[in-house]
Short mmCIF file of N, CA and C (backbone and C1' of nucleotides) in Angstrom, two decimals:
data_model
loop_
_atom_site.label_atom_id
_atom_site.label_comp_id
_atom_site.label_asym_id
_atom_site.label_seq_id
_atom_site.Cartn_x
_atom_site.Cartn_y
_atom_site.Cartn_z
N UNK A 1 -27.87 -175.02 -3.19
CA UNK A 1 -27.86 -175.96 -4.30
C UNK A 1 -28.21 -177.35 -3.82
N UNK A 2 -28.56 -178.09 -4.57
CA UNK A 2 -28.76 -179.32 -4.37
C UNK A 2 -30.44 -179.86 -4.72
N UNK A 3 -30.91 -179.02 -5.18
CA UNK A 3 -32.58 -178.95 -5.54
C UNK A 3 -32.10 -179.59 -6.83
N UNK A 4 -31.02 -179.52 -7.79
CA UNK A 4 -31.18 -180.66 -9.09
C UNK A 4 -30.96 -182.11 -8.92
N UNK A 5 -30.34 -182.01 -7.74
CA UNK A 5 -29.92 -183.30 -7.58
C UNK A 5 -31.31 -184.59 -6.71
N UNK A 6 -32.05 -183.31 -5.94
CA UNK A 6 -33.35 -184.75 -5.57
C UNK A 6 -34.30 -184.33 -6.74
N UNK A 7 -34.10 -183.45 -7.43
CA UNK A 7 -34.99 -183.61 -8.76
C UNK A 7 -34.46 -184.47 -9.79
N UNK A 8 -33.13 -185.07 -9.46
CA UNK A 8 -32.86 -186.17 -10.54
C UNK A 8 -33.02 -187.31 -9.55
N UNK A 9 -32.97 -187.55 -8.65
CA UNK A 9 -33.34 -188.42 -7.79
C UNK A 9 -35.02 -188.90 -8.10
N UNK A 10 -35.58 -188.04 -8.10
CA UNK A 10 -37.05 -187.96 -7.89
C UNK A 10 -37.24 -188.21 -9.42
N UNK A 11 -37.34 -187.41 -9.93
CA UNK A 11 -37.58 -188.01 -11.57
C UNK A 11 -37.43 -189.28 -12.06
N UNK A 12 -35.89 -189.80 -11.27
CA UNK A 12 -35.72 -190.99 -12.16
C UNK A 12 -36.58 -192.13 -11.61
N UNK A 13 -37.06 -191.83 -9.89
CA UNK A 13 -38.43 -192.91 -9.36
C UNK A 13 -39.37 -193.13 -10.13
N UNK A 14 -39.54 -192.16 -11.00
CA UNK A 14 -40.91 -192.27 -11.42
C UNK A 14 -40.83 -193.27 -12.44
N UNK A 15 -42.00 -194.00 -12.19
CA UNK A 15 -42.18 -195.46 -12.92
C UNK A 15 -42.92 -195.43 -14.03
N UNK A 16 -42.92 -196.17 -15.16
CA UNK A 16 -43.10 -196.01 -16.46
C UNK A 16 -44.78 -196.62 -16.75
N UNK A 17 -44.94 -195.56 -17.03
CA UNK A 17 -46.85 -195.92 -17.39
C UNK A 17 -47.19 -194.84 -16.22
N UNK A 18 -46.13 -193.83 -15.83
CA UNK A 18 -46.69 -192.89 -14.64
C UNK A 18 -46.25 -191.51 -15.08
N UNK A 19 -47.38 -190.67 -14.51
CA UNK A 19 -46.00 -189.44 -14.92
C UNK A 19 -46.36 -188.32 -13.84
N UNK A 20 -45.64 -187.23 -13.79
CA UNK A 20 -45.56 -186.97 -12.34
C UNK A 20 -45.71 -184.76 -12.78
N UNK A 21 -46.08 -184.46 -11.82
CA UNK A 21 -46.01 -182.59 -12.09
C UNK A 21 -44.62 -181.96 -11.51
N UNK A 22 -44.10 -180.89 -11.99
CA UNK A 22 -43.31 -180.20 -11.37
C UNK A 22 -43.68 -179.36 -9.92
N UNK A 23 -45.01 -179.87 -9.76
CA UNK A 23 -45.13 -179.10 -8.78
C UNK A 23 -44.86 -180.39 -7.42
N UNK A 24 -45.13 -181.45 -8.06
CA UNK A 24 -45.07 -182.73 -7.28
C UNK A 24 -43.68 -182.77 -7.01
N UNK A 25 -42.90 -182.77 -7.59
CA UNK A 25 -41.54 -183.33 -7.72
C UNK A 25 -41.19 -182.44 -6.87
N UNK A 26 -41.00 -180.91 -7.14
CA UNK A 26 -40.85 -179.49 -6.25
C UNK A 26 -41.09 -180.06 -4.89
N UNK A 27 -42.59 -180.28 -4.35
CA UNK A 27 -42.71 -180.68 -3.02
C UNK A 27 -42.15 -181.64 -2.41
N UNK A 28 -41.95 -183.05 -3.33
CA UNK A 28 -40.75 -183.97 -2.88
C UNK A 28 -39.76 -183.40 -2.68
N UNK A 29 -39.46 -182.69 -3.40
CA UNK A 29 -37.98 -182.30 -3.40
C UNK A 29 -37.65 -181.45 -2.10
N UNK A 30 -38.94 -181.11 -1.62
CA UNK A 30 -38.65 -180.07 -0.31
C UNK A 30 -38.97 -178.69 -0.22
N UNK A 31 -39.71 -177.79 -1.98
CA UNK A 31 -39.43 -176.89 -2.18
C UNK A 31 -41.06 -176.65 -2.68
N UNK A 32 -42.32 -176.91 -2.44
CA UNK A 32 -43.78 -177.13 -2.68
C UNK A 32 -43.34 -175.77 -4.03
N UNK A 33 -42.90 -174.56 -3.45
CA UNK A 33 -43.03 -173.24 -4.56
C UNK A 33 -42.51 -173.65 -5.43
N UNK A 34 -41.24 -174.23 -5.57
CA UNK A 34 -40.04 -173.61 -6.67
C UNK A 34 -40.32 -174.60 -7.87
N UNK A 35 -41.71 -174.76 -8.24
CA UNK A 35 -42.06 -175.52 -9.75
C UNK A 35 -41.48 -175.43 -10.34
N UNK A 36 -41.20 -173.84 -10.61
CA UNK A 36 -40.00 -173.33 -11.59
C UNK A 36 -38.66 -173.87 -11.14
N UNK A 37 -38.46 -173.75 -10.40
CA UNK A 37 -36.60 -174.09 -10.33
C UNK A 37 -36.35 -175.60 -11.29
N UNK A 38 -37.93 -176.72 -10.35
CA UNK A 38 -37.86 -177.85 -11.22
C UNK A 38 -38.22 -177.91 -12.69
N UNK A 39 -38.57 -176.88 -13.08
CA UNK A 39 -38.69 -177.02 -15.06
C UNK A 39 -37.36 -176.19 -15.61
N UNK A 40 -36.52 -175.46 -14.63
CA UNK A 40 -35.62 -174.60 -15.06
C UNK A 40 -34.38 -175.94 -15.22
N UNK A 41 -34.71 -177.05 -14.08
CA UNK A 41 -33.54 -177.78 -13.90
C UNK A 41 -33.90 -178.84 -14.87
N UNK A 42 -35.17 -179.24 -15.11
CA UNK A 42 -35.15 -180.35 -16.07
C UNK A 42 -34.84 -179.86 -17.52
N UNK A 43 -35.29 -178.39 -17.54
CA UNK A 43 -34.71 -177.72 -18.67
C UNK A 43 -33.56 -178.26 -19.04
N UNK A 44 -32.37 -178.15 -18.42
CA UNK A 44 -30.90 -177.60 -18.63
C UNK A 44 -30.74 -179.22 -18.25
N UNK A 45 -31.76 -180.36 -17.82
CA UNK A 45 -31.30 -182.03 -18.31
C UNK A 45 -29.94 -182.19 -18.55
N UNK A 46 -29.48 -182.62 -16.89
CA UNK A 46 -27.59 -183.09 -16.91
C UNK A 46 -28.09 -184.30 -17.33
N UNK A 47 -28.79 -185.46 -17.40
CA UNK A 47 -28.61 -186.49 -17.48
C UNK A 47 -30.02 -187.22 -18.11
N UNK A 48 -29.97 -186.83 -19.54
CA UNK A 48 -31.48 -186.55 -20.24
C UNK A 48 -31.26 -188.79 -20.88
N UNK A 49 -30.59 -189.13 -20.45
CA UNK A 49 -30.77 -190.92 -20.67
C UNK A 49 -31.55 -191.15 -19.06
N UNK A 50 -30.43 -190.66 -18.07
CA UNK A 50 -31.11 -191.12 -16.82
C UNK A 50 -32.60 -190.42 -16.36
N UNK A 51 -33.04 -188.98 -17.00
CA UNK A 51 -34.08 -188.18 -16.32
C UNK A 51 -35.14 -188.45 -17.43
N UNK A 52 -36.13 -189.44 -16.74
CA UNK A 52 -37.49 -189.18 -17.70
C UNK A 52 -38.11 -188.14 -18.07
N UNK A 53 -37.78 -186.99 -18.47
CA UNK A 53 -38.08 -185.81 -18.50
C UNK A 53 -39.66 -185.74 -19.44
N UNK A 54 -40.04 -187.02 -20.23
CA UNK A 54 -41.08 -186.68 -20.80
C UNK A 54 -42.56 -187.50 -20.05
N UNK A 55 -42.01 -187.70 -18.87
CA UNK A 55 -43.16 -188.36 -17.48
C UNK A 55 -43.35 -186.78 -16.29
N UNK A 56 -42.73 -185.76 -16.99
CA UNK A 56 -42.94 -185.01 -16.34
C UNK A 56 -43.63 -183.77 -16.74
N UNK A 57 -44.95 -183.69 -16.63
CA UNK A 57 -45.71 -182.75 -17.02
C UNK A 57 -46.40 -181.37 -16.40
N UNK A 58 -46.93 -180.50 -16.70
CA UNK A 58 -47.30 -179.69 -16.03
C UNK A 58 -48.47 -179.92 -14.93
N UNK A 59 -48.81 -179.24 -14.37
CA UNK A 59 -49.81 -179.23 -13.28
C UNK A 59 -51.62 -179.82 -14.00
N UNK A 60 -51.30 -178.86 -15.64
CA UNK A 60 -52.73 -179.61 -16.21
C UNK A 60 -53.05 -180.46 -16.89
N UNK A 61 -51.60 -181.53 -16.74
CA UNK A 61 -51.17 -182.93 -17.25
C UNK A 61 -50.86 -182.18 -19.18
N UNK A 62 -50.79 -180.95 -19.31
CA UNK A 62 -50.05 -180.69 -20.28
C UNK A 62 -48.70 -181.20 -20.82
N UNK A 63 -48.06 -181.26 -21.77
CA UNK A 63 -46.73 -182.08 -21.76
C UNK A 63 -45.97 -180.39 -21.75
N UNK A 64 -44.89 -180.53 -21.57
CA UNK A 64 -44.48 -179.17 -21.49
C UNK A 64 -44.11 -178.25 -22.81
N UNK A 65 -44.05 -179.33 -23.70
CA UNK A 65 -44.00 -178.79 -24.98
C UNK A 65 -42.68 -178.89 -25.64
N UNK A 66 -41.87 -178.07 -25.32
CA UNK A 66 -40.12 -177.66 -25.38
C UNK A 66 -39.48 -179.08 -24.88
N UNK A 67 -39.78 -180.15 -25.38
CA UNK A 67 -39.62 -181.56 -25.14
C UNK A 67 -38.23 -181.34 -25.44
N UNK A 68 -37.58 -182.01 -25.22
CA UNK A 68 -35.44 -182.44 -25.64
C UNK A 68 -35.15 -183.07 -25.98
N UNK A 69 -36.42 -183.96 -26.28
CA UNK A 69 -35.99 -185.56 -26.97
C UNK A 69 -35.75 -185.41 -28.16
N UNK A 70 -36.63 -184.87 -29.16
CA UNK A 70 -36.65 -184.33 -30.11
C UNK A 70 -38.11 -184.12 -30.33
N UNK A 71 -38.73 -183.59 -29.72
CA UNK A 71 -40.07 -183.02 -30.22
C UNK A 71 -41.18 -183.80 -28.92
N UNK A 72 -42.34 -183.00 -29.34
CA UNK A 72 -43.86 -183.43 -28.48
C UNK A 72 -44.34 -184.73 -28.91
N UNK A 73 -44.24 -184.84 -30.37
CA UNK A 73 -44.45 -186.16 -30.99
C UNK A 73 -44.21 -187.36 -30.13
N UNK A 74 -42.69 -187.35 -30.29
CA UNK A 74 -41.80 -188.16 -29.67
C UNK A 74 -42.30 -188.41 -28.13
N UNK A 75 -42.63 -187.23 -27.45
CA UNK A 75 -42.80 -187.44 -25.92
C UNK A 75 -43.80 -188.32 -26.25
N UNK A 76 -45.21 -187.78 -26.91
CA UNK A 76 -46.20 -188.81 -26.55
C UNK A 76 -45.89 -190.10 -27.02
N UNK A 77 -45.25 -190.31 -28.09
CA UNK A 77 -45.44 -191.47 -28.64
C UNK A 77 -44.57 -192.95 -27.38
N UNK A 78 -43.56 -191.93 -26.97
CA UNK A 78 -42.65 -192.36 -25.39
C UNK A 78 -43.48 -193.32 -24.64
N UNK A 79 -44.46 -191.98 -24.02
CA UNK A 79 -45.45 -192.05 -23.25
C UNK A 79 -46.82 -193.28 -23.41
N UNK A 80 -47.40 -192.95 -24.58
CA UNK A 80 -47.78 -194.15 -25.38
C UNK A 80 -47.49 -195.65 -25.20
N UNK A 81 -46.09 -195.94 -25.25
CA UNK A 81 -45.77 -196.73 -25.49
C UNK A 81 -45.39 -197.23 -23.90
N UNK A 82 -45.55 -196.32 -23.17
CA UNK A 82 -45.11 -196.95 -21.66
C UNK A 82 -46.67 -197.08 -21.23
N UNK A 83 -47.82 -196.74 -21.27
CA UNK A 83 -49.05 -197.40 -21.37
C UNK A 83 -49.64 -195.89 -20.82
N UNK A 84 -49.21 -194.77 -21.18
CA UNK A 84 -49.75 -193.69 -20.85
C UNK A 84 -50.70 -192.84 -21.53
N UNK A 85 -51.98 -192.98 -21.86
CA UNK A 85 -52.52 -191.84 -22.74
C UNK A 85 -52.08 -190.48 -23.08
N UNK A 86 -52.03 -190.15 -24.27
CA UNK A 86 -51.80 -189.01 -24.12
C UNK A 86 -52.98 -188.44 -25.29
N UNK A 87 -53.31 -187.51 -24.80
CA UNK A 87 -54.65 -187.11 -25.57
C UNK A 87 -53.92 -186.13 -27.19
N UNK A 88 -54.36 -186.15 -28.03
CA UNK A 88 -54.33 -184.97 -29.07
C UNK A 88 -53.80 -184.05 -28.91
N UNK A 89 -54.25 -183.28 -27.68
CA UNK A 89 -53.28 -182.37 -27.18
C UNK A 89 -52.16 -182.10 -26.48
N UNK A 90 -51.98 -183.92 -26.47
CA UNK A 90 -50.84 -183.86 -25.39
C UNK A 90 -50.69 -183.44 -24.51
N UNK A 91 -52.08 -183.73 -23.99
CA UNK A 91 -53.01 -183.71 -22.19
C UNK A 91 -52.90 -185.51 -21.73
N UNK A 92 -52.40 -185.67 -20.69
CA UNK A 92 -52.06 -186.75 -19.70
C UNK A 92 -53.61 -186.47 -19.11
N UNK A 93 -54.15 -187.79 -18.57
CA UNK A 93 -54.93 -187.89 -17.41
C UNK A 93 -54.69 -187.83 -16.21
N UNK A 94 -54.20 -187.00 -15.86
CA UNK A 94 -53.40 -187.21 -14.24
C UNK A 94 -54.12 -187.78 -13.05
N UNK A 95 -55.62 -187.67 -13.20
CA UNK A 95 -56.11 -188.76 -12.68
C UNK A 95 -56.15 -189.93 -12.85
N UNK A 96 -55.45 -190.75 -14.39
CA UNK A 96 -55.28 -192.27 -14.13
C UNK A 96 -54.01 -192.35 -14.45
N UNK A 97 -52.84 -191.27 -14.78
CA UNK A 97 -51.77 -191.85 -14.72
C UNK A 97 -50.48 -190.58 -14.08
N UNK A 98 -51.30 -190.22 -12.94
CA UNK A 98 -50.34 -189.26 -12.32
C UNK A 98 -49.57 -189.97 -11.16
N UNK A 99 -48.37 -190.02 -10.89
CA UNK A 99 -47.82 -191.09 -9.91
C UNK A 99 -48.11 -190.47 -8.62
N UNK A 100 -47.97 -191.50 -7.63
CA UNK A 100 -48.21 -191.13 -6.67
C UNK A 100 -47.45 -191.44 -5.79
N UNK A 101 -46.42 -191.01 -5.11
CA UNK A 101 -45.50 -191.65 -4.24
C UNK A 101 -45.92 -192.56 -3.46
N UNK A 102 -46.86 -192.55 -2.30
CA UNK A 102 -47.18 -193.15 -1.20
C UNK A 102 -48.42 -194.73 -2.58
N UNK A 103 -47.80 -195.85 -2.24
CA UNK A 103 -48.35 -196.79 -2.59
C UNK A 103 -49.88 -197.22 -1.98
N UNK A 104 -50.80 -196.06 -2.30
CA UNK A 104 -52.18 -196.31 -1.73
C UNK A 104 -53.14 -196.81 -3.18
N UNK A 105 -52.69 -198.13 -3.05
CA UNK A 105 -53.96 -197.98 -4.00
C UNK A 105 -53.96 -197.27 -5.26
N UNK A 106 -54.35 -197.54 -6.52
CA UNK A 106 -54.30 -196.71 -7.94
C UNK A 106 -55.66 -196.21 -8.06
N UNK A 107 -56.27 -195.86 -6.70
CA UNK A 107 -58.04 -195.71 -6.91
C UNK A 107 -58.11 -195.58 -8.43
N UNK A 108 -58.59 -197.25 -8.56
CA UNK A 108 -58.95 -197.61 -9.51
C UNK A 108 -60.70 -196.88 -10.19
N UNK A 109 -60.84 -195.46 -10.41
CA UNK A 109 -62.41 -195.05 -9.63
C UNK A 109 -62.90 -195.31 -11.04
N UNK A 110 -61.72 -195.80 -11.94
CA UNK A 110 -62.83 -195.54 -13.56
C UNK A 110 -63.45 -197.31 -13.97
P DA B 1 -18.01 -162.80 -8.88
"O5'" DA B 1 -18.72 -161.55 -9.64
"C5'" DA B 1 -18.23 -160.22 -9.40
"C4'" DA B 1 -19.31 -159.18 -9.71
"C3'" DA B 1 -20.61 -159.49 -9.00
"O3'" DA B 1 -21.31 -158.31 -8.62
"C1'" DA B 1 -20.93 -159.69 -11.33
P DA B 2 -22.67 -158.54 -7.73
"O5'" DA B 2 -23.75 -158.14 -8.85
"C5'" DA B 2 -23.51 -156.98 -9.67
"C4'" DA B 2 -24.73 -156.66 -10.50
"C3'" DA B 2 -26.06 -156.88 -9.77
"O3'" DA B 2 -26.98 -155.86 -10.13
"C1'" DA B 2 -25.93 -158.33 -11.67
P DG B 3 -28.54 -156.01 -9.69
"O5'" DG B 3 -29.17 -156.52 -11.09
"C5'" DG B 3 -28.84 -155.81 -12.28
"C4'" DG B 3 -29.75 -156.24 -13.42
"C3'" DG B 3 -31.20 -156.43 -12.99
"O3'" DG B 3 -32.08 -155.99 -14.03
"C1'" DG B 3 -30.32 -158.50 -13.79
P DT B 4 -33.66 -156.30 -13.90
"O5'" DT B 4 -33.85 -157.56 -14.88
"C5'" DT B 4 -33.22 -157.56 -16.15
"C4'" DT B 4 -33.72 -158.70 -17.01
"C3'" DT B 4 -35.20 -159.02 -16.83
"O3'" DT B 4 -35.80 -159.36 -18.07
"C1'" DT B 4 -33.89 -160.91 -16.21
P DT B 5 -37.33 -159.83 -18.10
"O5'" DT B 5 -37.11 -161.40 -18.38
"C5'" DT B 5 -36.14 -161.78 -19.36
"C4'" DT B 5 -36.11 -163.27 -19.56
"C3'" DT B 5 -37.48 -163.93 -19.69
"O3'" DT B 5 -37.43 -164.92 -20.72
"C1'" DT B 5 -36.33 -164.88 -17.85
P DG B 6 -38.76 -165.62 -21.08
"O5'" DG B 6 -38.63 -166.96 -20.22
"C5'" DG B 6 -37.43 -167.71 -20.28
"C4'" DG B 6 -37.58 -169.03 -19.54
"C3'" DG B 6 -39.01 -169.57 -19.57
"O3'" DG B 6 -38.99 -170.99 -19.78
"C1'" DG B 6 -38.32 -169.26 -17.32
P DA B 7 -39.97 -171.34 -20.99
"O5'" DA B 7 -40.73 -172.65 -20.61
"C5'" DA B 7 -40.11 -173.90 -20.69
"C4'" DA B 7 -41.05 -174.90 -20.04
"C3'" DA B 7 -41.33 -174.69 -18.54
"O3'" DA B 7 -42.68 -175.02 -18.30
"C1'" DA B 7 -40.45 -176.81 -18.88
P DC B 8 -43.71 -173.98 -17.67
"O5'" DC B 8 -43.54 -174.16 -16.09
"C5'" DC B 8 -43.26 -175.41 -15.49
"C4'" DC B 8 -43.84 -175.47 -14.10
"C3'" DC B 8 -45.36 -175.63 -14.08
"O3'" DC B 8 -45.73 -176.59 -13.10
"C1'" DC B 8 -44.75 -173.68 -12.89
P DG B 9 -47.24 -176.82 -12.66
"O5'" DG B 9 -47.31 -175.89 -11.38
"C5'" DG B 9 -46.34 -176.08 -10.34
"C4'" DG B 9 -46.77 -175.43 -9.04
"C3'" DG B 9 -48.27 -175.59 -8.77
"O3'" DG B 9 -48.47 -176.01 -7.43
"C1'" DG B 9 -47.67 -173.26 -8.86
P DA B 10 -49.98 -176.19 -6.88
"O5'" DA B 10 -50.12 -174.97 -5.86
"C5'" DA B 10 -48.99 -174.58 -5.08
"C4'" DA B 10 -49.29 -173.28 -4.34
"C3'" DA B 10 -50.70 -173.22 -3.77
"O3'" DA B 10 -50.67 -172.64 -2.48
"C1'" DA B 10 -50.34 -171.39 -5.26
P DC B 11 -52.00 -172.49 -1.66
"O5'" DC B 11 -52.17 -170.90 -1.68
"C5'" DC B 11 -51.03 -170.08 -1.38
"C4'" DC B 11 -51.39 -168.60 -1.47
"C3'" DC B 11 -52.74 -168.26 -0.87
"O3'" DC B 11 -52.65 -166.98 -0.21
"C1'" DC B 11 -52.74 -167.68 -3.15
P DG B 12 -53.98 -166.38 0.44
"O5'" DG B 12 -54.32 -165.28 -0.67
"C5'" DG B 12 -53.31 -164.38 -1.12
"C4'" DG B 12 -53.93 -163.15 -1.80
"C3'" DG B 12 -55.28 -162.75 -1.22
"O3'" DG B 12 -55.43 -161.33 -1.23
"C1'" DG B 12 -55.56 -163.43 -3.47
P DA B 13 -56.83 -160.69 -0.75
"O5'" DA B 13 -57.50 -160.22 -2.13
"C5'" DA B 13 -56.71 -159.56 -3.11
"C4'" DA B 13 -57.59 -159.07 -4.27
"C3'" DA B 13 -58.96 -158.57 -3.82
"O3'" DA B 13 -59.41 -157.49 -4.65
"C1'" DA B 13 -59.22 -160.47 -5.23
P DC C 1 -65.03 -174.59 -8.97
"O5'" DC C 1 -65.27 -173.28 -9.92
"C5'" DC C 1 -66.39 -173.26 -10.79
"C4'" DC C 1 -66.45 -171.92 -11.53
"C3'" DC C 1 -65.08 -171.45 -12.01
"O3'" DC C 1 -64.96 -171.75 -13.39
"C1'" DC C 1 -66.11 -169.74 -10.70
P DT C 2 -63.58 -171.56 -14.11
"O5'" DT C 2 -63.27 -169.99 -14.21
"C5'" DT C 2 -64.21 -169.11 -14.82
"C4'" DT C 2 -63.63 -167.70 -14.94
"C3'" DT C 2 -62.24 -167.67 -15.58
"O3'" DT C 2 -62.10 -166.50 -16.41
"C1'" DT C 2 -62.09 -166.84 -13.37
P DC C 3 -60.73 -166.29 -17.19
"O5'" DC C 3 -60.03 -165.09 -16.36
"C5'" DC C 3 -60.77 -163.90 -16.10
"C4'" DC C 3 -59.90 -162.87 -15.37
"C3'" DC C 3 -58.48 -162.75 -15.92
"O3'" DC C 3 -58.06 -161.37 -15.88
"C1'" DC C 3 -58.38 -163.45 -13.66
P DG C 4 -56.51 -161.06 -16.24
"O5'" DG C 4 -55.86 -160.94 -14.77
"C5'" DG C 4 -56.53 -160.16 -13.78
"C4'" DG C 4 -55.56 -159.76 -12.66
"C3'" DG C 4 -54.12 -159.58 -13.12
"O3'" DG C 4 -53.51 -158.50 -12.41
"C1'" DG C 4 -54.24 -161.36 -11.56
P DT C 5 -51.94 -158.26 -12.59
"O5'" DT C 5 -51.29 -158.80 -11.22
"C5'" DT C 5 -51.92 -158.47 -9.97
"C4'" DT C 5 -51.10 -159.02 -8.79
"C3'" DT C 5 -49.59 -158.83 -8.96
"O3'" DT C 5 -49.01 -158.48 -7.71
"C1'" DT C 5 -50.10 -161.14 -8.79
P DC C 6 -47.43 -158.32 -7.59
"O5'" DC C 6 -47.07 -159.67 -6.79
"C5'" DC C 6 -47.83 -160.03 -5.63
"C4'" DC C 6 -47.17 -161.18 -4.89
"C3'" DC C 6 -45.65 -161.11 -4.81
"O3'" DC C 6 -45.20 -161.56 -3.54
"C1'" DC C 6 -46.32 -163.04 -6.04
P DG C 7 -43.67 -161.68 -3.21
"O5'" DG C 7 -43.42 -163.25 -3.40
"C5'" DG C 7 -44.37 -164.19 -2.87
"C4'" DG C 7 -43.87 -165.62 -3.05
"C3'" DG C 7 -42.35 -165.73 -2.96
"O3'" DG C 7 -41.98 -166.92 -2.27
"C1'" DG C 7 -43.07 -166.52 -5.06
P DC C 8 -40.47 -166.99 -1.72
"O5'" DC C 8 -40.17 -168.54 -1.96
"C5'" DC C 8 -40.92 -169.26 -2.86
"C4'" DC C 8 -40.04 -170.17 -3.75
"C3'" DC C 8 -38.55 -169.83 -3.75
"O3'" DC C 8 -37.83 -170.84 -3.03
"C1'" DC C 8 -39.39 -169.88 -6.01
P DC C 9 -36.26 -170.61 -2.79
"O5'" DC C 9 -35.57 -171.21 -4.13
"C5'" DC C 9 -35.73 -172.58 -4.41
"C4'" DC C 9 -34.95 -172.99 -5.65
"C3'" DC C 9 -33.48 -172.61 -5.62
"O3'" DC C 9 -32.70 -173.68 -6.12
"C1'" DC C 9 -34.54 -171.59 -7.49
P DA C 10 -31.09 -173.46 -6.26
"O5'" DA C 10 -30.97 -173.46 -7.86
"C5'" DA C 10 -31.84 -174.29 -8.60
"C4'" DA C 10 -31.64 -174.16 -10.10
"C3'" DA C 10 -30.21 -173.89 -10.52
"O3'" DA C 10 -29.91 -174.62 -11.69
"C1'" DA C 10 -31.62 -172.10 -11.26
P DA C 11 -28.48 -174.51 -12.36
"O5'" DA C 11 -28.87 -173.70 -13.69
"C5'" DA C 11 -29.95 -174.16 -14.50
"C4'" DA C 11 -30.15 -173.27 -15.72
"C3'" DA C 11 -28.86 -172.95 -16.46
"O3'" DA C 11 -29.08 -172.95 -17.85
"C1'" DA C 11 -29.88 -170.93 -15.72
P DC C 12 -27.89 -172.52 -18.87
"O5'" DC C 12 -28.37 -171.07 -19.35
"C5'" DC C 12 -29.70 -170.90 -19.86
"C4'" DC C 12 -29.91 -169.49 -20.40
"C3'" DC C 12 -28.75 -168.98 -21.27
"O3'" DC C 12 -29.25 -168.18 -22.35
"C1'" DC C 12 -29.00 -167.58 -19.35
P DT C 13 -28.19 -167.48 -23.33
"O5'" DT C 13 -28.23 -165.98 -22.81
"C5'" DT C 13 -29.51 -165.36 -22.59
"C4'" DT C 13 -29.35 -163.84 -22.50
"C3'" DT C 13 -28.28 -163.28 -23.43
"O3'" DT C 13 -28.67 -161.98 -23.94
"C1'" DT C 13 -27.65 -162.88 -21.17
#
DNA sequence: AAGTTGACGACGA
DNA sequence: CTCGTCGCCAACT
């Protein structure tokens, strides 16, 4: 045990106008495979004020859908409002707003 | 208590 | 390149 706890660690780093994959967080966390463990744990959100849970998207900057806030709406409009695109489909660009731990630069490439 | 599913991801064919 | 299977940890039934 202890994989929810640097996934609430890790989640709550993530900075606003950013949003991050479960597969990212997983590998921070120490665990590159267990994507799942991290959508099983943000699932079950002990601490859904402290865990940005809607900066955390799938691998194809999909939103995950099964949002907790109260709906997908809501995530994007979240998201939106923290300066994050979110497309129609509630597709993220994870190339301009996927976080990146290591402070290199926002290769600014667009 | 044990088995199965699941907000996913990577590797293999 | 796309499709399929295995793996992973935790939570739910």
């Amino acid at each position: 045990m202890g994989l929810h706890k640097r996934v609430y660690e890790i989640v709550r780093r993530i900075p606003a106008g950013r949003v991050s994959t479960y597969g990212q967080i997983a590998a921070l966390a120490g665990m590159p495979r267990a994507a799942r463990a991290v959508g099983s744990i943000l699932h079950a959100n002990p601490e859904p004020v402290v865990i940005p849970c809607h900066r955390v998207v799938n691998r194809e900057g999909f939103l995950s859908g099964a949002f907790a806030f109260g709906g997908p709406e809501a995530q994007k409009a979240m998201l939106a409002s923290e300066g994050v695109e979110v497309s129609e489909e509630y597709k993220v660009d994870l190339d301009r707003f996927l976080w990146k731990n290591n402070s290199e630069g926002e290769s600014e490439g667009w």
